[in-house]
Coordinates of C-alpha atoms in Angstrom, one line a residue:
M1 CA 43.1 -56.7 -27.1
K2 CA 39.8 -57.4 -28.7
K3 CA 38.1 -57.0 -25.3
M4 CA 39.8 -53.7 -24.8
M5 CA 38.6 -52.5 -28.3
V6 CA 35.0 -53.5 -27.6
T7 CA 35.1 -51.7 -24.2
G8 CA 36.6 -48.6 -25.8
M9 CA 33.9 -48.5 -28.5
A10 CA 31.2 -48.9 -25.9
L11 CA 32.7 -46.0 -23.9
L12 CA 32.9 -43.9 -27.0
M13 CA 29.3 -44.6 -27.9
A14 CA 28.2 -43.8 -24.4
A15 CA 30.0 -40.5 -24.5
V16 CA 28.5 -39.6 -27.9
L17 CA 25.0 -40.4 -26.6
L18 CA 25.6 -38.4 -23.4
F19 CA 26.9 -35.4 -25.3
G20 CA 23.9 -35.6 -27.6
C21 CA 21.4 -35.6 -24.7
Q22 CA 23.2 -32.7 -23.0
A23 CA 23.2 -30.7 -26.3
E24 CA 19.5 -31.4 -26.9
K25 CA 18.7 -30.4 -23.3
G26 CA 20.7 -27.2 -23.6
A27 CA 19.0 -26.3 -26.9
S28 CA 15.5 -26.8 -25.6
G29 CA 15.6 -25.5 -22.1
E30 CA 18.9 -23.8 -21.2
G31 CA 18.6 -20.0 -21.2
K32 CA 14.9 -20.0 -21.8
P33 CA 13.1 -17.3 -19.5
E34 CA 10.7 -18.6 -16.9
N35 CA 7.0 -18.0 -17.8
V36 CA 5.6 -15.7 -15.1
Q37 CA 2.2 -14.3 -14.4
L38 CA 2.2 -11.0 -12.5
T39 CA -0.9 -10.0 -10.5
V40 CA -1.4 -6.2 -10.2
S41 CA -4.1 -4.9 -7.8
A42 CA -5.1 -1.6 -9.3
A43 CA -7.8 1.1 -8.8
A44 CA -10.7 0.8 -11.2
S45 CA -10.0 4.2 -12.7
L46 CA -6.7 2.8 -14.1
K47 CA -8.4 0.0 -16.0
D48 CA -8.2 1.4 -19.6
V49 CA -4.7 2.7 -19.5
L50 CA -3.2 -0.3 -17.7
T51 CA -4.9 -2.8 -20.0
E52 CA -3.3 -1.0 -22.9
L53 CA 0.1 -0.8 -21.3
A54 CA 0.1 -4.4 -20.3
S55 CA -0.7 -5.5 -23.8
E56 CA 2.4 -3.5 -25.0
Y57 CA 4.6 -4.9 -22.3
E58 CA 3.7 -8.5 -23.0
K59 CA 4.7 -8.1 -26.6
D60 CA 8.2 -7.0 -25.5
H61 CA 8.2 -9.7 -22.7
P62 CA 6.6 -12.8 -24.1
N63 CA 7.4 -14.8 -21.0
V64 CA 5.4 -12.4 -18.8
T65 CA 1.6 -12.3 -18.5
V66 CA 0.1 -9.4 -16.5
K67 CA -3.2 -10.1 -14.7
F68 CA -5.2 -7.3 -13.1
N69 CA -7.4 -7.2 -10.1
F70 CA -9.3 -4.0 -10.5
G71 CA -11.5 -2.5 -7.8
S72 CA -11.8 0.2 -5.2
S73 CA -8.5 1.0 -3.5
G74 CA -10.0 0.3 -0.1
A75 CA -11.2 -3.1 -1.0
L76 CA -7.8 -3.9 -2.7
Q77 CA -6.0 -2.7 0.4
Q78 CA -8.0 -5.1 2.6
Q79 CA -7.4 -8.0 0.3
I80 CA -3.7 -7.5 0.3
E81 CA -3.7 -7.2 4.1
K82 CA -5.5 -10.5 4.3
G83 CA -2.9 -12.2 2.1
A84 CA -4.5 -12.1 -1.3
P85 CA -2.0 -12.8 -4.1
A86 CA -0.6 -9.5 -5.5
D87 CA 2.8 -8.5 -6.9
L88 CA 2.1 -4.8 -7.2
F89 CA -0.5 -2.4 -5.8
F90 CA -1.5 0.7 -7.7
S91 CA -3.8 2.8 -5.5
A92 CA -6.0 5.8 -6.2
A93 CA -5.5 7.1 -2.6
E94 CA -2.5 7.7 -0.5
D95 CA -4.2 6.8 2.8
K96 CA -5.2 3.3 1.5
F97 CA -1.7 2.7 0.2
N98 CA -0.1 4.0 3.4
K99 CA -2.0 1.4 5.5
V100 CA -0.4 -1.3 3.5
V101 CA 3.1 0.3 3.9
D102 CA 2.5 0.8 7.7
K103 CA 1.8 -2.9 8.0
G104 CA 5.1 -3.8 6.4
L105 CA 3.5 -5.3 3.3
I106 CA 5.2 -2.7 1.0
E107 CA 8.6 -1.1 1.6
K108 CA 8.7 2.7 1.2
S109 CA 11.8 2.3 -1.0
D110 CA 9.7 0.1 -3.4
S111 CA 7.0 2.7 -3.9
V112 CA 6.5 6.0 -5.8
K113 CA 3.8 8.7 -6.1
L114 CA 3.3 8.2 -9.8
L115 CA 0.1 10.0 -10.9
E116 CA -2.4 12.8 -10.1
N117 CA -6.0 13.2 -11.1
S118 CA -8.9 15.6 -10.6
L119 CA -12.6 15.3 -9.6
V120 CA -15.5 16.2 -11.8
L121 CA -19.3 16.4 -11.8
I122 CA -20.8 14.6 -14.7
V123 CA -24.3 14.2 -16.2
P124 CA -25.8 12.0 -19.0
K125 CA -24.9 13.4 -22.4
G126 CA -27.7 15.2 -24.2
K127 CA -30.1 15.0 -21.3
N128 CA -32.1 18.2 -20.9
Q129 CA -31.2 19.3 -17.3
Q130 CA -29.4 22.3 -15.9
I131 CA -26.6 20.8 -13.8
D132 CA -23.6 22.9 -14.6
S133 CA -22.1 23.2 -11.1
F134 CA -22.0 21.4 -7.7
Q135 CA -24.4 24.1 -6.4
D136 CA -27.0 22.8 -8.9
L137 CA -27.2 19.5 -7.0
T138 CA -29.5 21.2 -4.5
K139 CA -32.0 21.7 -7.3
D140 CA -34.9 19.4 -8.2
I141 CA -32.9 16.3 -9.1
E142 CA -33.6 12.9 -7.7
K143 CA -30.4 10.9 -7.7
L144 CA -26.7 11.7 -7.4
A145 CA -24.2 8.8 -7.7
V146 CA -20.9 8.8 -5.7
G147 CA -18.5 6.0 -4.6
K148 CA -18.8 4.7 -1.0
P149 CA -16.7 7.1 1.0
E150 CA -15.4 4.4 3.3
S151 CA -13.8 2.3 0.6
V152 CA -13.9 4.2 -2.7
P153 CA -11.4 7.1 -2.9
A154 CA -13.4 8.9 -5.5
G155 CA -16.3 8.7 -3.0
K156 CA -14.2 10.1 -0.2
Y157 CA -13.0 13.0 -2.4
A158 CA -16.6 13.6 -3.4
K159 CA -17.7 13.8 0.2
E160 CA -14.9 16.2 1.0
T161 CA -15.7 18.4 -1.9
L162 CA -19.4 18.6 -1.1
T163 CA -18.7 19.1 2.6
S164 CA -16.3 22.0 1.8
L165 CA -19.1 23.5 -0.3
H166 CA -21.6 23.0 2.5
L167 CA -23.7 20.7 0.3
W168 CA -23.1 17.2 1.8
S169 CA -26.0 17.4 4.2
K170 CA -28.3 18.9 1.6
V171 CA -27.8 16.0 -0.9
Q172 CA -28.0 13.0 1.5
S173 CA -31.4 11.9 0.4
K174 CA -30.3 11.9 -3.2
L175 CA -27.2 9.7 -2.9
V176 CA -26.7 6.4 -4.7
Y177 CA -23.5 4.6 -3.8
G178 CA -21.3 2.7 -6.2
K179 CA -18.8 0.0 -5.2
D180 CA -16.1 1.7 -7.3
V181 CA -15.8 4.7 -9.6
R182 CA -16.6 2.8 -12.7
Q183 CA -19.9 1.8 -11.3
V184 CA -20.7 5.4 -10.6
L185 CA -19.8 6.2 -14.2
S186 CA -22.0 3.4 -15.4
Y187 CA -25.0 4.8 -13.4
V188 CA -24.7 8.1 -15.2
E189 CA -24.1 6.6 -18.6
T190 CA -27.3 4.6 -18.4
G191 CA -29.3 7.5 -17.0
N192 CA -30.1 5.7 -13.8
V193 CA -29.0 8.8 -11.9
D194 CA -29.2 12.5 -12.7
A195 CA -25.5 13.2 -12.0
G196 CA -22.4 11.6 -10.6
I197 CA -19.0 12.5 -9.2
V198 CA -16.0 10.7 -10.8
Y199 CA -12.4 11.3 -11.8
R200 CA -11.7 13.4 -14.8
T201 CA -10.0 10.4 -16.5
D202 CA -13.2 8.3 -16.1
A203 CA -15.3 11.1 -17.6
L204 CA -12.9 11.4 -20.6
S205 CA -13.1 7.7 -21.2
S206 CA -16.9 7.9 -22.0
D207 CA -18.8 9.5 -24.9
Q208 CA -22.1 9.1 -23.0
V209 CA -21.4 11.7 -20.3
E210 CA -20.7 15.5 -20.1
I211 CA -18.6 17.3 -17.5
G212 CA -20.5 19.9 -15.6
E213 CA -17.8 21.2 -13.3
T214 CA -14.3 20.4 -12.1
A215 CA -13.7 20.5 -8.4
E216 CA -11.1 23.0 -7.2
N217 CA -8.1 21.2 -5.7
D218 CA -8.4 22.9 -2.3
L219 CA -11.8 21.4 -1.8
H220 CA -10.5 17.9 -1.2
T221 CA -7.4 15.9 -0.3
P222 CA -4.9 15.8 -3.2
I223 CA -5.7 12.9 -5.6
I224 CA -2.4 10.9 -5.7
Y225 CA -1.9 7.5 -7.2
P226 CA 0.9 5.6 -5.4
L227 CA 2.5 2.5 -7.0
G228 CA 4.5 -0.2 -5.1
I229 CA 5.9 -3.7 -5.1
V230 CA 4.3 -6.0 -2.6
K231 CA 6.9 -7.4 -0.2
N232 CA 6.0 -11.1 -0.5
T233 CA 5.9 -11.2 -4.3
K234 CA 7.1 -14.5 -5.6
H235 CA 8.4 -12.8 -8.8
R236 CA 10.7 -10.1 -7.5
E237 CA 12.7 -9.6 -10.6
Q238 CA 9.7 -9.4 -13.0
S239 CA 7.8 -7.2 -10.6
E240 CA 10.7 -4.7 -10.4
E241 CA 10.9 -4.7 -14.2
F242 CA 7.2 -3.9 -14.6
Y243 CA 7.4 -1.4 -11.8
Q244 CA 10.1 0.5 -13.7
F245 CA 8.2 0.2 -17.0
L246 CA 5.2 2.0 -15.5
Q247 CA 7.5 4.9 -14.6
S248 CA 9.0 5.1 -18.1
D249 CA 8.4 8.0 -20.4
R250 CA 6.5 5.6 -22.7
A251 CA 4.1 4.6 -20.0
I252 CA 3.7 8.2 -18.6
K253 CA 2.8 9.5 -22.1
A254 CA 0.1 6.8 -22.4
M255 CA -1.3 7.8 -18.9
E256 CA -1.3 11.5 -19.9
K257 CA -3.2 10.6 -23.0
Y258 CA -6.0 9.2 -20.7
G259 CA -6.0 12.4 -18.7
F260 CA -3.7 11.6 -15.8
K261 CA -0.9 13.9 -14.7
K262 CA 2.5 12.8 -13.6
G263 CA 2.9 13.0 -9.8

């Protein structure tokens, strides 16, 4: 009898200890969201608004950190094709985005044409020079900055615009190429060039430049910003949630504040 009581007490204590451990484990780990870092490859022209939106999103989703890889859409497209880690791709050009889709790296059903932009001619603010139109680029100016047409969508749109206006061949000797649109903006801000061609949103982000002229839409390919979820993302659920957030009224209003238009 005594032996049975001792055995019973031992079993009871073991059960209490086991229950306590399970309860502690449940309180500390069970139901706690996984910490996730999302990597978003995005066009350089989206830097300001996406940085702002990510900060807001992280406050509402403390388990998610959004990391950006900003650059020219062409360079980002090539990186994704070579297997660089990315959960979402936000391009400033449909052709670059479509190449990723055509290679099966993004499903069409996981993509959306989210934004539109326009192209403008800019000059350093307060500098005494008469550059009020694209036609003025044939005047006595030394340097004109544009993005590399092969990899920078803004550069491609600039070339299309100047070609449509029969000016491309006339400004060849003046061209200074930037690796992305933000570098072109920087060249103009610092006065290293006399003028540059960038997106309207980039011009509006700076108090050191002035807009000379806005390119008519029929002078270049439509400036569309597609967004999509990369097929091999390791964080499908969180990627979909951020993808939906970027399409929300809250996010669109922020983008419109920076000069973008809803696509």
